[in-house]
mmCIF file of C-alpha atoms and ligand atoms in Angstrom:
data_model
loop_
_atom_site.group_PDB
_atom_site.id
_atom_site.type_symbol
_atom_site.label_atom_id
_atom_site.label_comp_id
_atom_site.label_asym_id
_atom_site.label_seq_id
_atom_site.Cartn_x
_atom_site.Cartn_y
_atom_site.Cartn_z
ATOM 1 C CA UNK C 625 -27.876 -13.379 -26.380
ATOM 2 C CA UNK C 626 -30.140 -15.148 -23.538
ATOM 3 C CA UNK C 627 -27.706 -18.634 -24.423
ATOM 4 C CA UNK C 628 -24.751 -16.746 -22.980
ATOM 5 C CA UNK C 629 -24.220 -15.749 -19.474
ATOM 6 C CA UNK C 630 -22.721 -12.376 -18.933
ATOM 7 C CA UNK C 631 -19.850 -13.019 -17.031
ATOM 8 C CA UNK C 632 -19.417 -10.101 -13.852
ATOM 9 C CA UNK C 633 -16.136 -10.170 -12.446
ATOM 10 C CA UNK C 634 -15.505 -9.110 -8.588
ATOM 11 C CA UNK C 635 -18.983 -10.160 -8.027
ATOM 12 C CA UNK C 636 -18.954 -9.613 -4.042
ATOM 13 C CA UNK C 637 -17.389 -6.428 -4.508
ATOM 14 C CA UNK C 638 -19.130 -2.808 -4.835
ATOM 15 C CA UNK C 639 -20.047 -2.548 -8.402
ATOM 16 C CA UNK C 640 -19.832 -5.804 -9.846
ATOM 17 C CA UNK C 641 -22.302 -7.477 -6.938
ATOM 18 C CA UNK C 642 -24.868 -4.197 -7.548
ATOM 19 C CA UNK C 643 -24.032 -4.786 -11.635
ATOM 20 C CA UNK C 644 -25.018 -8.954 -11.210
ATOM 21 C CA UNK C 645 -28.142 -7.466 -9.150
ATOM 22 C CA UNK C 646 -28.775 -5.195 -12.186
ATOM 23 C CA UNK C 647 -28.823 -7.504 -14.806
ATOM 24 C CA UNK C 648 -30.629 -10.038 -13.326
ATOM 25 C CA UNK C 649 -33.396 -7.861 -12.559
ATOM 26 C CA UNK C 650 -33.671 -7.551 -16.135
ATOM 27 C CA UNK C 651 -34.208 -10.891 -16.547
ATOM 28 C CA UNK C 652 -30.792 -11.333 -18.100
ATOM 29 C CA UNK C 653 -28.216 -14.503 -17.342
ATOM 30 C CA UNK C 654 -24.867 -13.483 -15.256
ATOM 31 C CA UNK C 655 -22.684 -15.602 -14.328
ATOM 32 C CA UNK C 656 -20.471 -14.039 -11.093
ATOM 33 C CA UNK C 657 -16.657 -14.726 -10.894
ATOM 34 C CA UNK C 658 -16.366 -14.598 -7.190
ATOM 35 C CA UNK C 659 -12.893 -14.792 -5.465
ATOM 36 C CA UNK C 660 -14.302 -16.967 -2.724
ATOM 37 C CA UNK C 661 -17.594 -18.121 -1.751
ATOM 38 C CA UNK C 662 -18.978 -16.920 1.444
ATOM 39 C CA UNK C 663 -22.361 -15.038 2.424
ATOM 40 C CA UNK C 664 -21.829 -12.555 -0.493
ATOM 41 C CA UNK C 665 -21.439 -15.487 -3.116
ATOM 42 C CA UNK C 666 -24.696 -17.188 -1.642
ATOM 43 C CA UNK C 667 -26.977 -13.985 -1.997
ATOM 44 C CA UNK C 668 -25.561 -13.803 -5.711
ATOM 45 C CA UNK C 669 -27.035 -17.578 -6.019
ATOM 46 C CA UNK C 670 -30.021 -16.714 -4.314
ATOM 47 C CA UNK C 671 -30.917 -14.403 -6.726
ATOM 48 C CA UNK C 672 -30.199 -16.556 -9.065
ATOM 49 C CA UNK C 673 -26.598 -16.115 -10.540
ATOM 50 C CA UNK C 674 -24.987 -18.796 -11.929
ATOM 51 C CA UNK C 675 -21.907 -19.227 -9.594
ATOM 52 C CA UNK C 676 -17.869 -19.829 -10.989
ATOM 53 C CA UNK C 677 -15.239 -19.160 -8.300
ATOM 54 C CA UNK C 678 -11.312 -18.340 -9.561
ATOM 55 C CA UNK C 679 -8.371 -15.767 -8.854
ATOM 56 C CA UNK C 680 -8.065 -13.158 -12.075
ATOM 57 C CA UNK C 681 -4.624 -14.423 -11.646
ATOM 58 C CA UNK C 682 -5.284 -17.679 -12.607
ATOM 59 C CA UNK C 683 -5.372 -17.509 -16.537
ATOM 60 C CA UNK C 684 -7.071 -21.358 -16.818
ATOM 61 C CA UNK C 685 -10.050 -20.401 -13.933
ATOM 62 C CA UNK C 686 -10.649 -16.781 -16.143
ATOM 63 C CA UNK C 687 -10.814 -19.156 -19.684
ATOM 64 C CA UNK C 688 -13.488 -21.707 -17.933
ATOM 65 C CA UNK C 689 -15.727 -18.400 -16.190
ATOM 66 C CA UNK C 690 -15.362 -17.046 -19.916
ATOM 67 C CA UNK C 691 -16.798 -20.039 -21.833
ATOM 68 C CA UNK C 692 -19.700 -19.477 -23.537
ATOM 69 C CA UNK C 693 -19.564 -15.952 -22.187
ATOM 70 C CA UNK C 694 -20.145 -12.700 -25.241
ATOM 71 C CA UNK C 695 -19.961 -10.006 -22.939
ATOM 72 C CA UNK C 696 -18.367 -9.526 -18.960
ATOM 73 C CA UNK C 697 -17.646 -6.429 -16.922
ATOM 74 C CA UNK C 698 -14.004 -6.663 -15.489
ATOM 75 C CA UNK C 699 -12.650 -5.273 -12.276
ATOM 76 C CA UNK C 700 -9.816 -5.707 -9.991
ATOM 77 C CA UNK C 701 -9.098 -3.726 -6.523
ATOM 78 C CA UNK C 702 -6.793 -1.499 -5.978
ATOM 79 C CA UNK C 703 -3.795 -4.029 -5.102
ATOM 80 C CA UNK C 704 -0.524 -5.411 -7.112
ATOM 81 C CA UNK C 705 -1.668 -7.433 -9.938
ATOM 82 C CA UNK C 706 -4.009 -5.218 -12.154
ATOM 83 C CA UNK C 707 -1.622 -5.987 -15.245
ATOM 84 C CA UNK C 708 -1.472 -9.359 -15.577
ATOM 85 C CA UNK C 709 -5.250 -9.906 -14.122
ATOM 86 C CA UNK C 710 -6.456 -7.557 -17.734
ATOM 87 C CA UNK C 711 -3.735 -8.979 -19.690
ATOM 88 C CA UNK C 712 -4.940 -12.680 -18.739
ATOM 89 C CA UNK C 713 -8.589 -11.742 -19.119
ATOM 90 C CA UNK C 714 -7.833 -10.322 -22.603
ATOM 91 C CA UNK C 715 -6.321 -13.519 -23.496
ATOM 92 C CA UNK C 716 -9.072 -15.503 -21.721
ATOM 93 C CA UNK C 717 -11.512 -13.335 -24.233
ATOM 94 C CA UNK C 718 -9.668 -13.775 -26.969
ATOM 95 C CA UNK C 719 -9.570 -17.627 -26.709
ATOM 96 C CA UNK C 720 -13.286 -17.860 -25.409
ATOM 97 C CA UNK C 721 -14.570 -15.109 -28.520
ATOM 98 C CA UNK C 722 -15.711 -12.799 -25.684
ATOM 99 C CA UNK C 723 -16.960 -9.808 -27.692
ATOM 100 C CA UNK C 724 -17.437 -6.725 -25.264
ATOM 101 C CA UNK C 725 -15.560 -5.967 -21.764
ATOM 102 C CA UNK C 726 -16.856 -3.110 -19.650
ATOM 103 C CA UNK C 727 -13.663 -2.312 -17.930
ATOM 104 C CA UNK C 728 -13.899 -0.184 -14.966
ATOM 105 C CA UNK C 729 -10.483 2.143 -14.765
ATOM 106 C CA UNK C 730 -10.443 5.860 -12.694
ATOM 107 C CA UNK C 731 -10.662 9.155 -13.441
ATOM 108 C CA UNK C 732 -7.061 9.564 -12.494
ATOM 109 C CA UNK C 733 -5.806 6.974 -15.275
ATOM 110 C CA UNK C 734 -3.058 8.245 -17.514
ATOM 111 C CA UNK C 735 0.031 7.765 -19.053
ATOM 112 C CA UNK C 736 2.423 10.164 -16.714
ATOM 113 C CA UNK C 737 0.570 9.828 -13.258
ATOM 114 C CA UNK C 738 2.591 9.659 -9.975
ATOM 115 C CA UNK C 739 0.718 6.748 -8.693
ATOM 116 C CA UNK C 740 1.397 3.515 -9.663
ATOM 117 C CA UNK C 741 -2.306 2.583 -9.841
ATOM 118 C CA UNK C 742 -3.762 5.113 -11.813
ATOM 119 C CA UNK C 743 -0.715 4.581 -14.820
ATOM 120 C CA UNK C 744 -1.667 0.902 -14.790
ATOM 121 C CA UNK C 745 -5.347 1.467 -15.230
ATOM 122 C CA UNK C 746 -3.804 3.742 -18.483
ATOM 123 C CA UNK C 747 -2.082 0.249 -19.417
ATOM 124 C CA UNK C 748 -4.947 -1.934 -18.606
ATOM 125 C CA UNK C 749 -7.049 0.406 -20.636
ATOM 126 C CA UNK C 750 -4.637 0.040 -23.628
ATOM 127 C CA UNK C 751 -4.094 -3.949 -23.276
ATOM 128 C CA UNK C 752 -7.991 -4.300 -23.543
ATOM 129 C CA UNK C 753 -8.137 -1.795 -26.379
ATOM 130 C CA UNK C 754 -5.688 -4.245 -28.292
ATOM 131 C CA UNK C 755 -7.587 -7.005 -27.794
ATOM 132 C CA UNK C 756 -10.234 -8.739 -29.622
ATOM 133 C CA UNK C 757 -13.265 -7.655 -27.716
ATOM 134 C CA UNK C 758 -14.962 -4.458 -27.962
ATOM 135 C CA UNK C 759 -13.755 -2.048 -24.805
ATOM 136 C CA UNK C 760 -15.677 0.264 -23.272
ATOM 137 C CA UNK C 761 -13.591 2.340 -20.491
ATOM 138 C CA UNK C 762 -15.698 3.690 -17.296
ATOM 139 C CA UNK C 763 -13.394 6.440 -15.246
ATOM 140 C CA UNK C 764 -15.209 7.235 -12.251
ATOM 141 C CA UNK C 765 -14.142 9.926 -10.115
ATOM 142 C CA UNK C 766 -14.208 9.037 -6.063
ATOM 143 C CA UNK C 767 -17.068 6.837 -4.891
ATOM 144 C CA UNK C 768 -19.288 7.853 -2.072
ATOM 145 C CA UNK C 769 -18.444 4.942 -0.516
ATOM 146 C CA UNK C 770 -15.414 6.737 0.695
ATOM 147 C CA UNK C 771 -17.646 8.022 3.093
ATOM 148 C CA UNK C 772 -18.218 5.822 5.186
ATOM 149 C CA UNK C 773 -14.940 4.591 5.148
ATOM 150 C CA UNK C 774 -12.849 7.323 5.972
ATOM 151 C CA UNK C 775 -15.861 8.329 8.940
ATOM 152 C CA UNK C 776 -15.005 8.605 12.415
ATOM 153 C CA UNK C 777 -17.667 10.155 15.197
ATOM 154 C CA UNK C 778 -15.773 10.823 18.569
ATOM 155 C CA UNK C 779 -16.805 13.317 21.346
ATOM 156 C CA UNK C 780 -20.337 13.887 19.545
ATOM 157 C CA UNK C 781 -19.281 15.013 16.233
ATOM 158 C CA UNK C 782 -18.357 13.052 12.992
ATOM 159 C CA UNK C 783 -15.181 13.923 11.812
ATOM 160 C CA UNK C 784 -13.696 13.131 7.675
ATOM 161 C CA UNK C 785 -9.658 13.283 7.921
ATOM 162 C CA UNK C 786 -8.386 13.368 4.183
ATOM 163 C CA UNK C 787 -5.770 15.193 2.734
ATOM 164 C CA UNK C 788 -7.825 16.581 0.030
ATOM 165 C CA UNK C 789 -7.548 20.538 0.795
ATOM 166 C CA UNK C 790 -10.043 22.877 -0.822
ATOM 167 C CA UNK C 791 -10.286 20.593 -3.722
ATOM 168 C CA UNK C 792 -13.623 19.813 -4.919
ATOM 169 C CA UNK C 793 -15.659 16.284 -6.438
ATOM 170 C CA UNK C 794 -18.850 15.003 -6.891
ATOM 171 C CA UNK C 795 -18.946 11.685 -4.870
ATOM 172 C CA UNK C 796 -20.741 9.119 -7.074
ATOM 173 C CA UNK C 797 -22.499 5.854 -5.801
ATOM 174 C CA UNK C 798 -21.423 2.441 -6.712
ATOM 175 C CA UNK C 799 -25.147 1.254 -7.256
ATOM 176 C CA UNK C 800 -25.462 4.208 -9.761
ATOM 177 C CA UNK C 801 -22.304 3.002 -11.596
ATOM 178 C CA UNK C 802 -23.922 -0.634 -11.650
ATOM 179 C CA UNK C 803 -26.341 0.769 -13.582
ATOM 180 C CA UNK C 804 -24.662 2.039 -16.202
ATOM 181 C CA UNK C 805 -22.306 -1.008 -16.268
ATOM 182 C CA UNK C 806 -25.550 -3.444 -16.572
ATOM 183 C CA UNK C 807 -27.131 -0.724 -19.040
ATOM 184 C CA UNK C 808 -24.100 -1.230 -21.422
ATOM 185 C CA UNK C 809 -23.964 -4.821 -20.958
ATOM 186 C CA UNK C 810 -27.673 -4.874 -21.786
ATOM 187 C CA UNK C 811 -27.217 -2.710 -24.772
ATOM 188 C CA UNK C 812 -23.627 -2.923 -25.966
ATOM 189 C CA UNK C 813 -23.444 -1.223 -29.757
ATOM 190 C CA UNK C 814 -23.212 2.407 -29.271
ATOM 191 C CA UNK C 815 -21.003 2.560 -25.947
ATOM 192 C CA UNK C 816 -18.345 0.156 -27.928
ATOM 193 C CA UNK C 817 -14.765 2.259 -28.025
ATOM 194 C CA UNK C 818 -15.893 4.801 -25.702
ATOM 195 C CA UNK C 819 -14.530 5.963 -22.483
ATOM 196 C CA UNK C 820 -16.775 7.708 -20.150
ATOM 197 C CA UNK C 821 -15.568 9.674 -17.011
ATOM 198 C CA UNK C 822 -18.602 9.157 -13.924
ATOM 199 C CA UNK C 823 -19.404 11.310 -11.741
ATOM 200 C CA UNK C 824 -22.522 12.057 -9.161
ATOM 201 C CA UNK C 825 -24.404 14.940 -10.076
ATOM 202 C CA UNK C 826 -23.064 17.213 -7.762
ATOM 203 C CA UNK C 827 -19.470 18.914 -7.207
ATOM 204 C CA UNK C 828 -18.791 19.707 -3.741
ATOM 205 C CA UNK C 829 -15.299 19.980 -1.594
ATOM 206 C CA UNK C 830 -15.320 18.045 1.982
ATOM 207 C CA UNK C 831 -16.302 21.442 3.759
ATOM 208 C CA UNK C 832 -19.673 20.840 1.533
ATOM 209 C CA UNK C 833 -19.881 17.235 2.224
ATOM 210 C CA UNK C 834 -19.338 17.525 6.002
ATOM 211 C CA UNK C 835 -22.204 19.655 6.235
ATOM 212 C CA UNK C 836 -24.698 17.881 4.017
ATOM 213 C CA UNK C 837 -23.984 15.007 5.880
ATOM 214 C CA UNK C 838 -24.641 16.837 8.984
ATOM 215 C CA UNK C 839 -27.950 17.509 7.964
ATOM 216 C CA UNK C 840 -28.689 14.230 7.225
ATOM 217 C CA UNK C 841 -27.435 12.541 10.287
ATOM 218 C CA UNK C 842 -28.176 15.735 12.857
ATOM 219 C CA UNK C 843 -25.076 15.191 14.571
ATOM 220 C CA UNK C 844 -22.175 17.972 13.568
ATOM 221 C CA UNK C 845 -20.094 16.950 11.168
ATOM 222 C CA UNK C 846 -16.447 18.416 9.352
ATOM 223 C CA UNK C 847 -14.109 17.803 7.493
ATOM 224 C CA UNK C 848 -10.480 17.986 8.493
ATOM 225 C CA UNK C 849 -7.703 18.799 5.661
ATOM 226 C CA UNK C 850 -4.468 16.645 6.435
ATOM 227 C CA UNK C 851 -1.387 15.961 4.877
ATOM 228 C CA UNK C 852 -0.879 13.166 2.458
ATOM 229 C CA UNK C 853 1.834 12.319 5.266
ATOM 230 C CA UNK C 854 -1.138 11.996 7.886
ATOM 231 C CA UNK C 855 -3.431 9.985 5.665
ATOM 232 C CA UNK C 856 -0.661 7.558 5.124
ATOM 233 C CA UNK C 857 0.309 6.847 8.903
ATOM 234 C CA UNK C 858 -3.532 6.461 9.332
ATOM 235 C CA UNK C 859 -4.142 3.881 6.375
ATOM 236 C CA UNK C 860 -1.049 2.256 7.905
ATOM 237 C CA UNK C 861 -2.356 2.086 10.878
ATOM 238 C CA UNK C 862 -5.893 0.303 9.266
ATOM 239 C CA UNK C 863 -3.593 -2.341 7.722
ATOM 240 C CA UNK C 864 -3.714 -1.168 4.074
ATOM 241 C CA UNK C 865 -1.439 -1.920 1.361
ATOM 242 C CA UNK C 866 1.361 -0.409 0.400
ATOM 243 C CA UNK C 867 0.152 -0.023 -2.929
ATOM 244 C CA UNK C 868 -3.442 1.820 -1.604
ATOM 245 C CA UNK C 869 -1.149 3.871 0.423
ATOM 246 C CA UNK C 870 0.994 5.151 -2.825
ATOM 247 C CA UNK C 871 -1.672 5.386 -5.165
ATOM 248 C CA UNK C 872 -4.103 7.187 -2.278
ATOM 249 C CA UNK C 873 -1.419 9.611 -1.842
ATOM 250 C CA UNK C 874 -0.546 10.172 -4.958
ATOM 251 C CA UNK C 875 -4.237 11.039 -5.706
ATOM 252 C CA UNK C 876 -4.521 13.209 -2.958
ATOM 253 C CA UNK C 877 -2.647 15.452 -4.754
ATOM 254 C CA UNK C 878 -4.288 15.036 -8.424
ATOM 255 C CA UNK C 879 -7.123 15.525 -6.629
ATOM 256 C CA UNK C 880 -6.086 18.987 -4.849
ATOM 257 C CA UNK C 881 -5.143 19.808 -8.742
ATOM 258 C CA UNK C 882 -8.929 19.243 -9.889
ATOM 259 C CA UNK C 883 -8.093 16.192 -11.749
ATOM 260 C CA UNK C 884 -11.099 14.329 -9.687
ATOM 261 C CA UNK C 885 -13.823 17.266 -10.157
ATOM 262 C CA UNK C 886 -16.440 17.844 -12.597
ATOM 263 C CA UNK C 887 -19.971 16.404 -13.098
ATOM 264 C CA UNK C 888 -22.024 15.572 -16.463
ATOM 265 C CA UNK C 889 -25.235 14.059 -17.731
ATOM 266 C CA UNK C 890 -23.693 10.514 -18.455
ATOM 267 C CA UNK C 891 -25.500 8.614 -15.864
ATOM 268 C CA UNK C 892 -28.939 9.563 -16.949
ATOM 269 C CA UNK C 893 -28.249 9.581 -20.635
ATOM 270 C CA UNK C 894 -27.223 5.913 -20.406
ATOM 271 C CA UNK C 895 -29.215 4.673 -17.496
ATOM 272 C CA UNK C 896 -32.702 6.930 -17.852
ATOM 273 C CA UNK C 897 -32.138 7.760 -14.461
ATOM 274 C CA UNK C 898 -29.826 10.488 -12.727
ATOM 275 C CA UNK C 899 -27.224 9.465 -10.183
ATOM 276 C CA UNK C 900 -27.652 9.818 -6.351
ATOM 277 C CA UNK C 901 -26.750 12.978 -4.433
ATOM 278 C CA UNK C 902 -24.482 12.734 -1.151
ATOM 279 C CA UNK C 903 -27.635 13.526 0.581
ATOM 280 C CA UNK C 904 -29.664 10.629 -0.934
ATOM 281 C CA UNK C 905 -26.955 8.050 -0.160
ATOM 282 C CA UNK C 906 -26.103 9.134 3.567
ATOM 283 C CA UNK C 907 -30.089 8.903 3.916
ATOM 284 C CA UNK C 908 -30.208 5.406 2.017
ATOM 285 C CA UNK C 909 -26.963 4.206 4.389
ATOM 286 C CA UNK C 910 -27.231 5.973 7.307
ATOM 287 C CA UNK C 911 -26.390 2.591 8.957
ATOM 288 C CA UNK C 912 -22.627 3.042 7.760
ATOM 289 C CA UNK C 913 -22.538 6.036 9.896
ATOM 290 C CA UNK C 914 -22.610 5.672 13.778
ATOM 291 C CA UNK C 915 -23.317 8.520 15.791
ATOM 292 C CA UNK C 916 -22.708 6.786 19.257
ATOM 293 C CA UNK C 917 -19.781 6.659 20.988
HETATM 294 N N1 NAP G 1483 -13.194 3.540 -4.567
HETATM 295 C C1 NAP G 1483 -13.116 4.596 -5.377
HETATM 296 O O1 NAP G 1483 -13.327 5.759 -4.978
HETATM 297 C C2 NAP G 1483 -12.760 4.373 -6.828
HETATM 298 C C3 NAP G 1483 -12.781 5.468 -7.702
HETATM 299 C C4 NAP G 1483 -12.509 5.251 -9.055
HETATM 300 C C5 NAP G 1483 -12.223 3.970 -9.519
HETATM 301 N N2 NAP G 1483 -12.181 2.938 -8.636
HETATM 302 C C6 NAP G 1483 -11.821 1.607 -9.135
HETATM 303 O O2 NAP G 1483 -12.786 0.672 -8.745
HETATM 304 C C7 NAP G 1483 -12.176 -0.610 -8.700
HETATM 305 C C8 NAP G 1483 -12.704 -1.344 -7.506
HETATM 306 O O3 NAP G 1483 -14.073 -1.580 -7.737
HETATM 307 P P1 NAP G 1483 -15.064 -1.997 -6.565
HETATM 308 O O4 NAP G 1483 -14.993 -0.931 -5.504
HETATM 309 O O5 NAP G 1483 -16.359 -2.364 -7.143
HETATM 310 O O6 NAP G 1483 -14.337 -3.305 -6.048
HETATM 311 P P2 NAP G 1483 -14.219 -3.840 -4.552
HETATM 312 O O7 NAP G 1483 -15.450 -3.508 -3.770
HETATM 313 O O8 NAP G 1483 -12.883 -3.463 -4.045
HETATM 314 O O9 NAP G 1483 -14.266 -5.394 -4.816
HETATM 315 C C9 NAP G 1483 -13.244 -6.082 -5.477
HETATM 316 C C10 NAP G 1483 -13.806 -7.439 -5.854
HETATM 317 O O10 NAP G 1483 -12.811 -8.179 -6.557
HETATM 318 C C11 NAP G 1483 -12.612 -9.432 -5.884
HETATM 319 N N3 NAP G 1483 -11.209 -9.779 -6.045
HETATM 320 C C12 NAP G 1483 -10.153 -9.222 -5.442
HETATM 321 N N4 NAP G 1483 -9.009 -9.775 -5.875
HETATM 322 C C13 NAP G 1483 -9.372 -10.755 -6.747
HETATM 323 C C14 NAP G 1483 -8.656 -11.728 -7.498
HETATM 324 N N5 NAP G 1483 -7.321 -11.788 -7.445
HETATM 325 N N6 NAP G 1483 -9.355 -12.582 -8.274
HETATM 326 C C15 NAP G 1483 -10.710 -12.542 -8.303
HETATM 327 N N7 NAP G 1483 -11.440 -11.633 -7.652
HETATM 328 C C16 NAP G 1483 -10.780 -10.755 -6.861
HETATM 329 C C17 NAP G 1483 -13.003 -9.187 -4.443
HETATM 330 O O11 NAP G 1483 -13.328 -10.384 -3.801
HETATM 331 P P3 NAP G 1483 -12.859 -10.624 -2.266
HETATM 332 O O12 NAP G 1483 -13.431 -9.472 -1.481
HETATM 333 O O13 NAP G 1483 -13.438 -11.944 -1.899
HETATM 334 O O14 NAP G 1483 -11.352 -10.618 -2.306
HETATM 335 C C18 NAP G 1483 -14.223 -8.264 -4.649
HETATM 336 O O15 NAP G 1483 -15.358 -9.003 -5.002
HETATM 337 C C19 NAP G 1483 -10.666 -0.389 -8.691
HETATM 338 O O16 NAP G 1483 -10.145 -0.772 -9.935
HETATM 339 C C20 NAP G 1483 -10.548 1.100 -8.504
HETATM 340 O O17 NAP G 1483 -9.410 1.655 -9.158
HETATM 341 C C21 NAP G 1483 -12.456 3.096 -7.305
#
């Protein structure tokens, strides 16, 4: 196993540059498809990543990051594409003899879902199932890093916008998820064929979250229910894609139905180690959340 790198796709990104971090903690050889090289790409080096740079588009960069490669954790952002980036890494696999993909899909993924992203992670899921390599199928519900996204702190209090209702989710960390993505990579055997739903270890609605995050940050803090209407003139207004836009409010509304809730033990049965509660990351970031203005 040491002879062969483990190939990490989206390397810069959330998960895949905390996954790289992971595994070569461990002592283990990763080799980081990066989309670019900037800052990111040069920390991955630093700690001593092997470096291959390439669009998941681009079926003859995938087949030369695969080479040699036995095992890889695939990822692509929510944008056009997500198809043909799993079909081409399938076939890059299948050509290289890669052996196990952790593929990292959403808890909304399924066959009849209203938003265009969350059907093709179902199809992505399938292609990858067809293929050669051993799949293993990781359906997070919503990260924590929406937090800090979607925060805004005006007039002395911090404010969350989202057109989520009363429903309810248990934000999970992308560091924790990096863990369990290095922790199958590491260990590969039993996890082969399974798809596991992640979640943090606590299910709250925004009302909940709002006020933990209060206490964290001593500033007041709430949430504000919108419509999905709202939420798209304001991700429209912060340049995002179309295709964020549909699938976001498309979600909005699985989400309202409960599709997006529930909590588990899977994090600490495959990691040793339980996920982080909303409280722990807000503490850990509390740089992501300004409270001047
Ligand atoms: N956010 C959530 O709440 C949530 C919940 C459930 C599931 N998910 C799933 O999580 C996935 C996103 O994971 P993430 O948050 O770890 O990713 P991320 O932070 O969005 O990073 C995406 C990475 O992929 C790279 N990339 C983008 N387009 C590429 C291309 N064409 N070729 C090569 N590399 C490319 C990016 O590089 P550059 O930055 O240089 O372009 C970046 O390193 C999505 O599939 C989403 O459905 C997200």
């Amino acid at each position: 196993m040491s002879d062969h790198p483990i190939l990490i796709t989206g390397a810069t990104g959330k998960t895949g540059a905390e996954a790289a971090r992971d595994l070569l903690e461990q002592g283990l050889p990763v080799r980081a498809l990066v989309h670019r090289q900037d800052d990111r790409s040069t920390r991955l080096a630093t700690l001593g990543a092997e470096i291959a740079t390439g669009d998941l588009l681009d079926i003859d960069a995938v087949r030369r990051a695969l080479e040699g490669v036995r095992r890889a954790y695939f990822v692509y952002p929510i944008e056009p594409g997500l198809i043909e980036a799993t079909t081409t890494f399938a076939q890059a696999g299948a050509e290289a003899g890669l052996e196990v993909v952790v593929n990292m899909s959403q808890i909304s993924a399924r066959r009849t879902s209203h938003s265009d992203a969350a059907r093709q992670h179902w199809l992505a899921e399938r292609v990858l199932d067809w293929s050669p390599a051993g799949a293993v199928h990781l359906r997070p519900t919503f990260f924590a890093e929406w937090l800090p996204i979607n925060w805004r702190f005006t007039d002395g209090t911090g404010v969350l916008r989202l057109p989520f209702a009363e429903g309810r989710h248990a934000p999970i960390a992308a560091t924790d998820q990096a863990r369990v993505i290095a922790a199958i990579l590491a260990n590969p055997d039993e996890h082969i064929g399974h798809t596991y739903p992640l979640y943090g270890p606590v299910e709250m609605n925004h009302h909940e979250i709002a006020e933990v995050m209060s206490g964290v940050l001593g500033v007041p803090v709430r949430y504000d229910p919108i419509s999905t209407d709202a939420y798209a003139e304001i991700l429209r207004d912060v340049g995002r894609s179309e295709h964020l836009i549909q699938h976001l409010s498309a979600v909005a509304i699985d989400y309202r139905e409960g599709i997006f809730a529930g909590t588990d033990d899977t994090i600490e049965r495959i990691t040793g180690k339980p996920p982080q509660t909303v409280e722990q990351y807000v503490t850990t970031n509390r740089n992501l959340f300004p409270t001047t203005r």
